[in-house]
Amino acid sequence: MSGVQLRQVVKRYGDIDVVHGIDLDVAEQEFVVLVGPSGCGKSTTLRMIAGLEEISDGTIDIDGRVVNEVAPKDRDVAMVFQNYALYPHLNVADNIAFGLRIRRVAKDEIERSVQEVAGILGLTDYLERRPADLSGGQRQRVAMGRAIVRHPKVFLFDEPLSNLDAQLRTQMRAEIKRLHARLGVTSIYVTHDQVEAMTLADRIVVMSDGHIEQIGTPMELFMNPANRFVASFIGSPPMNQLEGQLRHVNDKPVAALDDGTQIPLPSFKGAVANEGSRIVVGIRPEDVLLQNPGSGDAVPIEVNLIEPLGSEALIHASVANHPFVIKTDTYGDISHLSDIDKFHVDMSRIKVFDEASGQSLISHYKG
Amino acid sequence: MSSLSRPQRIWKHLRREWQLYLMLLPTVIWLLVFLYKPMYGLQVAFKDYSIFRGVAGSPWIGFEHFQVLFGNDQFIRALKNTVIISFYSLLIGFPMPILLALMFNEVLNQKFKKSAQTIVYLPHFISSVIIAGIVITAFSPSAGIVNTVIGWFGMDPIYFLTKPEWFRPIFIGTGIWQEAGFQSIVYLAAIAGVSPTLYESAVIDGASRWQMMWKITVPAILPTIIIMLIIRIGNILEVSFEMIILLYQPATYETADVVNTFIFRQGIQAGQYDFAAAAGLFNAVVAFVLVITANSLSRRYSRVSLW
Amino acid sequence: MANMNLYSRGDRLFVITNMVLIGLFAISTLYPFIYIASLSMSSGFEARAGKVLLTPVAFTLEAYQYVLSDSQFWISYGNTFIYTIGGTIASLAFIIPGAYALSRPQLFGRRFWNLVVAFTMWFNAGLIPFFLNMKDLGLLDSYFGIIIGFAVNGFNIILLRNFFESVPQSFEEAARMDGANEFQVLWKVYLPLSKPAIATITLFCIVSRWNGFFWAMVLLQDEDKIPLQVFLRHTIATLSDDQEFGNSLMNANYSFETVSAAIIVCSIIPVLLVYPFMQKYFEKGILLGGVKE
């Protein structure tokens, strides 16, 4: 049994728990991304796996071995740091070789490994340079080279792309993905950027306040968020969430907003039982239909601002005095968008959450 | 609540990080042996110390040494001299490095500025024995340059270092000559932190360099000035007694003898260890209170503190 | 280079006056050194008569011959090298690991240990207890006593600790994941990263050791162990007493003044040689340790 397992892992500083008992199974060769806002405990979790933070409670298991009491160097993991932590006094070759030298690997073996890794990462021409003389992307590659050269069982990434500009980040994202496909090493990757999470991950773990909110494939999380937090965190712009009351009109469920506006809802299990309870309707900006699909009533809307993005546009509007964002295709023309005064919803995509617990009451997508 | 008990957690931590404690150990042992053990030895101030009985074995006599101390004219004189010398050093010596830093800042020629700085920092690195040697030579009645110059004006040579009225000016002047340049570094750094855009906008507003110095530079470094002033006041008892030992002589004790030179003579030269330790303890306690007060003041003033 | 034509007349006057004043201050700093150097190369007779002002008068190197032929001078010179090199190595051996440990957030009781160091900067038992302690430890008249007894200094520890703290923690973590133990992390990563700070402290140590006088005078009675500064002091003190007796031991070509000046020049030369290397570092170093937010 390979991979990484976390069982009821807790991190506690004094009397304050910052990670509240996490369970996670990372399969061999899987690429798992921990994502969440800053302070959610994702980095702490990663650092516990690395051995840089002590585990207050629970167990972490790497490749079938409990590593709670194992020093970082003996866990057979490698980590890429946010600031790369490249040793400025060593050149690229020596940076990559550092870990091997510490481990007293034979000289010719080190030489061969460094050449091999440099080849994989396209660093062969830069081996003699110091980190200060490298571009951001090259430094990033050296940091990965330092991890790869040791052939660890697990790669850990701590926000490795956050210091790069947007264009380079996209490029390096693709490179990391290719590298993972090539090397097939189990990887755990921490980021606060949901786009990075969506594009890189086999599975995403959404965290907040030291809890796991949901674990799933990128599409599962997008289509079927377990609660309001995941719904607002995954997807850009975030899902619109409108508070209201669950009612039935003509035996069909509707969400009655506070000013009386009604949003038609699909029938769902438990809808009748929950009649009258407070709910939140979630509608993704891209799931709003501006044309009548032929079913359900239209919802009135007031357009405030239009942001053209080229092929798409964002309409900033209000529904029942709440901000509401719509993303729509422009087909090269936005002049008509300001005239919009109502919208329809795609019944198959709409989400309903319990207001008190935030949990999803309805699910569509089985992945 | 943790599943491990406190001792278990400490044990686990030590097993993991023992190397750090090993690194700290020599320094801690050194501090204990060379600085904390003497603090324990301070008890001789309350004892009738005898070399043969040692610190612990000598009998207690309470505050007797302190009673004698405050009835001792020489000690009172030393205390007075310490305060007077410190006060004048502060009054004249404190503004000098600020002035120097402001002046350096107005120099446009960078080469000139660098060379001048190199020169004025130098005396800080010269030993007090050499500085004293230079002073003694320069003020010597027969060959000294000072008396030579005085001679040009038809005056008789003065044996400066035997004249009590000349000791303080020479001592304080020497201190300023030696340290003013080096102390200006702190202010120059503060000045370097002022945003150049402030000066650029002042130039566009038609300000002269003199106005910019007083309206922009000085207010910008005022926090640094205040912190340095507080620190200096905190260290007011710290007269550089090494230099005094090198420059004074019995003829000038009247104005030159400070608490530490008094302790040196009474204790190390005359062997009255217990009595001299009492004087030292008094000095250390007053200095401690001053330093702590100064540090907490500077912390409150600026959230910047020395420690 | 600034264009003076862009300045108003008042500004030009101000800038020039300022430059003249700074020049005068620099000259007044430099002059005593030139005076001493010239004195050391003048004849004793001319020096006595107060004829030396700027350049050597009746040039002679006999004062140097007198100094350099004194075996005591060479012994003390050698001792100063022993104290400087030994003391600096001892200081670094204590301070570097100590400051590193104090800079690590995972150190248990870090605040307490820092207080143990900082307290020694606020409160000092004083001359007498320190002296008695050295005596009890049997460190009077001992090379070891001078070298070890002054090895640690709170200011230098805190200066270096501040520098280590400013190095991102991830360097330590990366090295530990690479398999390094704390000693390797310090030796292979933190020391190379801290070259400027280490250089600053090394230079401070060298200078304070080279110049150290008071405690060497108090703790060392044996003439064969005294450093240069104590020798210099003895020479100046005894020669200046001698002049009361008409300088009977001296011939006309060297005098108390020229011999003192020659010893001063000999002991300043090493400081002047390292000074250019130091300047690069001490300006930064003093700020590093001085003010910490």
mmCIF file with all atom_site columns, N, CA, C and O in Angstrom, chain B residues 158-191:
data_model
loop_
_atom_site.group_PDB
_atom_site.id
_atom_site.type_symbol
_atom_site.label_atom_id
_atom_site.label_alt_id
_atom_site.label_comp_id
_atom_site.label_asym_id
_atom_site.label_entity_id
_atom_site.label_seq_id
_atom_site.pdbx_PDB_ins_code
_atom_site.Cartn_x
_atom_site.Cartn_y
_atom_site.Cartn_z
_atom_site.occupancy
_atom_site.B_iso_or_equiv
_atom_site.pdbx_formal_charge
_atom_site.auth_seq_id
_atom_site.auth_comp_id
_atom_site.auth_asym_id
_atom_site.auth_atom_id
_atom_site.pdbx_PDB_model_num
ATOM 1   N N  . ILE B 1 158 ? 51.597 75.841 29.002 1.00 0.00 ? 158 ILE B N  1
ATOM 2   C CA . ILE B 1 158 ? 50.752 75.347 30.090 1.00 0.00 ? 158 ILE B CA 1
ATOM 3   C C  . ILE B 1 158 ? 50.926 73.834 30.161 1.00 0.00 ? 158 ILE B C  1
ATOM 4   O O  . ILE B 1 158 ? 50.867 73.150 29.135 1.00 0.00 ? 158 ILE B O  1
ATOM 5   N N  . TYR B 1 159 ? 51.121 73.295 31.368 1.00 0.00 ? 159 TYR B N  1
ATOM 6   C CA . TYR B 1 159 ? 51.176 71.843 31.508 1.00 0.00 ? 159 TYR B CA 1
ATOM 7   C C  . TYR B 1 159 ? 49.738 71.358 31.703 1.00 0.00 ? 159 TYR B C  1
ATOM 8   O O  . TYR B 1 159 ? 49.281 71.095 32.801 1.00 0.00 ? 159 TYR B O  1
ATOM 9   N N  . PHE B 1 160 ? 49.057 71.233 30.567 1.00 0.00 ? 160 PHE B N  1
ATOM 10  C CA . PHE B 1 160 ? 47.604 71.029 30.583 1.00 0.00 ? 160 PHE B CA 1
ATOM 11  C C  . PHE B 1 160 ? 47.164 69.863 31.463 1.00 0.00 ? 160 PHE B C  1
ATOM 12  O O  . PHE B 1 160 ? 46.202 69.959 32.208 1.00 0.00 ? 160 PHE B O  1
ATOM 13  N N  . LEU B 1 161 ? 47.869 68.715 31.335 1.00 0.00 ? 161 LEU B N  1
ATOM 14  C CA . LEU B 1 161 ? 47.361 67.505 31.972 1.00 0.00 ? 161 LEU B CA 1
ATOM 15  C C  . LEU B 1 161 ? 47.546 67.495 33.488 1.00 0.00 ? 161 LEU B C  1
ATOM 16  O O  . LEU B 1 161 ? 47.099 66.579 34.163 1.00 0.00 ? 161 LEU B O  1
ATOM 17  N N  . THR B 1 162 ? 48.182 68.550 34.029 1.00 0.00 ? 162 THR B N  1
ATOM 18  C CA . THR B 1 162 ? 48.271 68.617 35.488 1.00 0.00 ? 162 THR B CA 1
ATOM 19  C C  . THR B 1 162 ? 47.306 69.660 36.038 1.00 0.00 ? 162 THR B C  1
ATOM 20  O O  . THR B 1 162 ? 47.249 69.879 37.239 1.00 0.00 ? 162 THR B O  1
ATOM 21  N N  . LYS B 1 163 ? 46.572 70.301 35.153 1.00 0.00 ? 163 LYS B N  1
ATOM 22  C CA . LYS B 1 163 ? 45.665 71.370 35.593 1.00 0.00 ? 163 LYS B CA 1
ATOM 23  C C  . LYS B 1 163 ? 44.229 70.845 35.692 1.00 0.00 ? 163 LYS B C  1
ATOM 24  O O  . LYS B 1 163 ? 43.632 70.483 34.665 1.00 0.00 ? 163 LYS B O  1
ATOM 25  N N  . PRO B 1 164 ? 43.690 70.813 36.903 1.00 0.00 ? 164 PRO B N  1
ATOM 26  C CA . PRO B 1 164 ? 42.324 70.287 37.066 1.00 0.00 ? 164 PRO B CA 1
ATOM 27  C C  . PRO B 1 164 ? 41.313 70.997 36.165 1.00 0.00 ? 164 PRO B C  1
ATOM 28  O O  . PRO B 1 164 ? 40.396 70.373 35.643 1.00 0.00 ? 164 PRO B O  1
ATOM 29  N N  . GLU B 1 165 ? 41.469 72.283 35.970 1.00 0.00 ? 165 GLU B N  1
ATOM 30  C CA . GLU B 1 165 ? 40.470 73.019 35.182 1.00 0.00 ? 165 GLU B CA 1
ATOM 31  C C  . GLU B 1 165 ? 40.521 72.654 33.695 1.00 0.00 ? 165 GLU B C  1
ATOM 32  O O  . GLU B 1 165 ? 39.576 72.909 32.963 1.00 0.00 ? 165 GLU B O  1
ATOM 33  N N  . TRP B 1 166 ? 41.649 72.059 33.258 1.00 0.00 ? 166 TRP B N  1
ATOM 34  C CA . TRP B 1 166 ? 41.753 71.682 31.842 1.00 0.00 ? 166 TRP B CA 1
ATOM 35  C C  . TRP B 1 166 ? 41.349 70.235 31.582 1.00 0.00 ? 166 TRP B C  1
ATOM 36  O O  . TRP B 1 166 ? 41.148 69.838 30.429 1.00 0.00 ? 166 TRP B O  1
ATOM 37  N N  . PHE B 1 167 ? 41.239 69.434 32.638 1.00 0.00 ? 167 PHE B N  1
ATOM 38  C CA . PHE B 1 167 ? 41.014 68.002 32.389 1.00 0.00 ? 167 PHE B CA 1
ATOM 39  C C  . PHE B 1 167 ? 39.719 67.731 31.622 1.00 0.00 ? 167 PHE B C  1
ATOM 40  O O  . PHE B 1 167 ? 39.709 67.025 30.620 1.00 0.00 ? 167 PHE B O  1
ATOM 41  N N  . ARG B 1 168 ? 38.607 68.309 32.111 1.00 0.00 ? 168 ARG B N  1
ATOM 42  C CA . ARG B 1 168 ? 37.310 67.995 31.481 1.00 0.00 ? 168 ARG B CA 1
ATOM 43  C C  . ARG B 1 168 ? 37.234 68.447 30.026 1.00 0.00 ? 168 ARG B C  1
ATOM 44  O O  . ARG B 1 168 ? 36.813 67.677 29.177 1.00 0.00 ? 168 ARG B O  1
ATOM 45  N N  . PRO B 1 169 ? 37.642 69.683 29.724 1.00 0.00 ? 169 PRO B N  1
ATOM 46  C CA . PRO B 1 169 ? 37.608 70.070 28.300 1.00 0.00 ? 169 PRO B CA 1
ATOM 47  C C  . PRO B 1 169 ? 38.440 69.138 27.423 1.00 0.00 ? 169 PRO B C  1
ATOM 48  O O  . PRO B 1 169 ? 37.988 68.736 26.343 1.00 0.00 ? 169 PRO B O  1
ATOM 49  N N  . ILE B 1 170 ? 39.613 68.741 27.897 1.00 0.00 ? 170 ILE B N  1
ATOM 50  C CA . ILE B 1 170 ? 40.458 67.867 27.080 1.00 0.00 ? 170 ILE B CA 1
ATOM 51  C C  . ILE B 1 170 ? 39.812 66.496 26.928 1.00 0.00 ? 170 ILE B C  1
ATOM 52  O O  . ILE B 1 170 ? 39.713 65.953 25.825 1.00 0.00 ? 170 ILE B O  1
ATOM 53  N N  . PHE B 1 171 ? 39.305 65.958 28.045 1.00 0.00 ? 171 PHE B N  1
ATOM 54  C CA . PHE B 1 171 ? 38.698 64.628 27.999 1.00 0.00 ? 171 PHE B CA 1
ATOM 55  C C  . PHE B 1 171 ? 37.457 64.618 27.096 1.00 0.00 ? 171 PHE B C  1
ATOM 56  O O  . PHE B 1 171 ? 37.305 63.753 26.226 1.00 0.00 ? 171 PHE B O  1
ATOM 57  N N  . ILE B 1 172 ? 36.584 65.593 27.282 1.00 0.00 ? 172 ILE B N  1
ATOM 58  C CA . ILE B 1 172 ? 35.344 65.618 26.494 1.00 0.00 ? 172 ILE B CA 1
ATOM 59  C C  . ILE B 1 172 ? 35.653 65.893 25.021 1.00 0.00 ? 172 ILE B C  1
ATOM 60  O O  . ILE B 1 172 ? 35.106 65.257 24.122 1.00 0.00 ? 172 ILE B O  1
ATOM 61  N N  . GLY B 1 173 ? 36.591 66.810 24.793 1.00 0.00 ? 173 GLY B N  1
ATOM 62  C CA . GLY B 1 173 ? 36.985 67.116 23.414 1.00 0.00 ? 173 GLY B CA 1
ATOM 63  C C  . GLY B 1 173 ? 37.565 65.888 22.719 1.00 0.00 ? 173 GLY B C  1
ATOM 64  O O  . GLY B 1 173 ? 37.235 65.592 21.559 1.00 0.00 ? 173 GLY B O  1
ATOM 65  N N  . THR B 1 174 ? 38.381 65.145 23.442 1.00 0.00 ? 174 THR B N  1
ATOM 66  C CA . THR B 1 174 ? 38.974 63.945 22.862 1.00 0.00 ? 174 THR B CA 1
ATOM 67  C C  . THR B 1 174 ? 37.875 62.941 22.489 1.00 0.00 ? 174 THR B C  1
ATOM 68  O O  . THR B 1 174 ? 37.899 62.339 21.414 1.00 0.00 ? 174 THR B O  1
ATOM 69  N N  . GLY B 1 175 ? 36.906 62.784 23.407 1.00 0.00 ? 175 GLY B N  1
ATOM 70  C CA . GLY B 1 175 ? 35.797 61.855 23.154 1.00 0.00 ? 175 GLY B CA 1
ATOM 71  C C  . GLY B 1 175 ? 35.044 62.239 21.890 1.00 0.00 ? 175 GLY B C  1
ATOM 72  O O  . GLY B 1 175 ? 34.708 61.381 21.062 1.00 0.00 ? 175 GLY B O  1
ATOM 73  N N  . ILE B 1 176 ? 34.767 63.525 21.725 1.00 0.00 ? 176 ILE B N  1
ATOM 74  C CA . ILE B 1 176 ? 34.036 63.973 20.538 1.00 0.00 ? 176 ILE B CA 1
ATOM 75  C C  . ILE B 1 176 ? 34.880 63.755 19.286 1.00 0.00 ? 176 ILE B C  1
ATOM 76  O O  . ILE B 1 176 ? 34.415 63.244 18.275 1.00 0.00 ? 176 ILE B O  1
ATOM 77  N N  . TRP B 1 177 ? 36.136 64.118 19.388 1.00 0.00 ? 177 TRP B N  1
ATOM 78  C CA . TRP B 1 177 ? 37.040 63.952 18.238 1.00 0.00 ? 177 TRP B CA 1
ATOM 79  C C  . TRP B 1 177 ? 37.074 62.487 17.808 1.00 0.00 ? 177 TRP B C  1
ATOM 80  O O  . TRP B 1 177 ? 37.055 62.164 16.626 1.00 0.00 ? 177 TRP B O  1
ATOM 81  N N  . GLN B 1 178 ? 37.064 61.571 18.805 1.00 0.00 ? 178 GLN B N  1
ATOM 82  C CA . GLN B 1 178 ? 37.199 60.161 18.483 1.00 0.00 ? 178 GLN B CA 1
ATOM 83  C C  . GLN B 1 178 ? 35.894 59.557 17.947 1.00 0.00 ? 178 GLN B C  1
ATOM 84  O O  . GLN B 1 178 ? 35.923 58.720 17.046 1.00 0.00 ? 178 GLN B O  1
ATOM 85  N N  . GLU B 1 179 ? 34.744 59.970 18.495 1.00 0.00 ? 179 GLU B N  1
ATOM 86  C CA . GLU B 1 179 ? 33.509 59.222 18.227 1.00 0.00 ? 179 GLU B CA 1
ATOM 87  C C  . GLU B 1 179 ? 32.469 59.931 17.352 1.00 0.00 ? 179 GLU B C  1
ATOM 88  O O  . GLU B 1 179 ? 31.585 59.284 16.818 1.00 0.00 ? 179 GLU B O  1
ATOM 89  N N  . ALA B 1 180 ? 32.544 61.264 17.226 1.00 0.00 ? 180 ALA B N  1
ATOM 90  C CA . ALA B 1 180 ? 31.473 61.980 16.528 1.00 0.00 ? 180 ALA B CA 1
ATOM 91  C C  . ALA B 1 180 ? 31.272 61.446 15.115 1.00 0.00 ? 180 ALA B C  1
ATOM 92  O O  . ALA B 1 180 ? 30.141 61.213 14.677 1.00 0.00 ? 180 ALA B O  1
ATOM 93  N N  . GLY B 1 181 ? 32.351 61.221 14.406 1.00 0.00 ? 181 GLY B N  1
ATOM 94  C CA . GLY B 1 181 ? 32.248 60.750 13.027 1.00 0.00 ? 181 GLY B CA 1
ATOM 95  C C  . GLY B 1 181 ? 31.554 59.407 12.963 1.00 0.00 ? 181 GLY B C  1
ATOM 96  O O  . GLY B 1 181 ? 30.595 59.212 12.210 1.00 0.00 ? 181 GLY B O  1
ATOM 97  N N  . PHE B 1 182 ? 31.995 58.491 13.807 1.00 0.00 ? 182 PHE B N  1
ATOM 98  C CA . PHE B 1 182 ? 31.442 57.147 13.771 1.00 0.00 ? 182 PHE B CA 1
ATOM 99  C C  . PHE B 1 182 ? 29.959 57.154 14.151 1.00 0.00 ? 182 PHE B C  1
ATOM 100 O O  . PHE B 1 182 ? 29.139 56.464 13.538 1.00 0.00 ? 182 PHE B O  1
ATOM 101 N N  . GLN B 1 183 ? 29.613 57.957 15.144 1.00 0.00 ? 183 GLN B N  1
ATOM 102 C CA . GLN B 1 183 ? 28.213 58.003 15.580 1.00 0.00 ? 183 GLN B CA 1
ATOM 103 C C  . GLN B 1 183 ? 27.300 58.604 14.515 1.00 0.00 ? 183 GLN B C  1
ATOM 104 O O  . GLN B 1 183 ? 26.083 58.378 14.535 1.00 0.00 ? 183 GLN B O  1
ATOM 105 N N  . SER B 1 184 ? 27.869 59.346 13.585 1.00 0.00 ? 184 SER B N  1
ATOM 106 C CA . SER B 1 184 ? 27.018 59.950 12.552 1.00 0.00 ? 184 SER B CA 1
ATOM 107 C C  . SER B 1 184 ? 26.442 58.900 11.609 1.00 0.00 ? 184 SER B C  1
ATOM 108 O O  . SER B 1 184 ? 25.479 59.171 10.893 1.00 0.00 ? 184 SER B O  1
ATOM 109 N N  . ILE B 1 185 ? 26.999 57.684 11.619 1.00 0.00 ? 185 ILE B N  1
ATOM 110 C CA . ILE B 1 185 ? 26.532 56.635 10.711 1.00 0.00 ? 185 ILE B CA 1
ATOM 111 C C  . ILE B 1 185 ? 25.032 56.363 10.900 1.00 0.00 ? 185 ILE B C  1
ATOM 112 O O  . ILE B 1 185 ? 24.279 56.239 9.938  1.00 0.00 ? 185 ILE B O  1
ATOM 113 N N  . VAL B 1 186 ? 24.620 56.306 12.159 1.00 0.00 ? 186 VAL B N  1
ATOM 114 C CA . VAL B 1 186 ? 23.209 56.010 12.444 1.00 0.00 ? 186 VAL B CA 1
ATOM 115 C C  . VAL B 1 186 ? 22.305 57.070 11.807 1.00 0.00 ? 186 VAL B C  1
ATOM 116 O O  . VAL B 1 186 ? 21.290 56.754 11.200 1.00 0.00 ? 186 VAL B O  1
ATOM 117 N N  . TYR B 1 187 ? 22.700 58.348 11.941 1.00 0.00 ? 187 TYR B N  1
ATOM 118 C CA . TYR B 1 187 ? 21.866 59.413 11.397 1.00 0.00 ? 187 TYR B CA 1
ATOM 119 C C  . TYR B 1 187 ? 21.918 59.427 9.868  1.00 0.00 ? 187 TYR B C  1
ATOM 120 O O  . TYR B 1 187 ? 20.911 59.701 9.210  1.00 0.00 ? 187 TYR B O  1
ATOM 121 N N  . LEU B 1 188 ? 23.095 59.112 9.334  1.00 0.00 ? 188 LEU B N  1
ATOM 122 C CA . LEU B 1 188 ? 23.201 59.068 7.872  1.00 0.00 ? 188 LEU B CA 1
ATOM 123 C C  . LEU B 1 188 ? 22.277 57.991 7.314  1.00 0.00 ? 188 LEU B C  1
ATOM 124 O O  . LEU B 1 188 ? 21.648 58.173 6.269  1.00 0.00 ? 188 LEU B O  1
ATOM 125 N N  . ALA B 1 189 ? 22.174 56.879 8.032  1.00 0.00 ? 189 ALA B N  1
ATOM 126 C CA . ALA B 1 189 ? 21.281 55.821 7.584  1.00 0.00 ? 189 ALA B CA 1
ATOM 127 C C  . ALA B 1 189 ? 19.832 56.287 7.637  1.00 0.00 ? 189 ALA B C  1
ATOM 128 O O  . ALA B 1 189 ? 19.036 56.011 6.742  1.00 0.00 ? 189 ALA B O  1
ATOM 129 N N  . ALA B 1 190 ? 19.490 57.019 8.704  1.00 0.00 ? 190 ALA B N  1
ATOM 130 C CA . ALA B 1 190 ? 18.126 57.536 8.819  1.00 0.00 ? 190 ALA B CA 1
ATOM 131 C C  . ALA B 1 190 ? 17.847 58.504 7.674  1.00 0.00 ? 190 ALA B C  1
ATOM 132 O O  . ALA B 1 190 ? 16.760 58.480 7.066  1.00 0.00 ? 190 ALA B O  1
ATOM 133 N N  . ILE B 1 191 ? 18.827 59.335 7.352  1.00 0.00 ? 191 ILE B N  1
ATOM 134 C CA . ILE B 1 191 ? 18.649 60.300 6.257  1.00 0.00 ? 191 ILE B CA 1
ATOM 135 C C  . ILE B 1 191 ? 18.487 59.562 4.928  1.00 0.00 ? 191 ILE B C  1
ATOM 136 O O  . ILE B 1 191 ? 17.667 59.928 4.096  1.00 0.00 ? 191 ILE B O  1
#
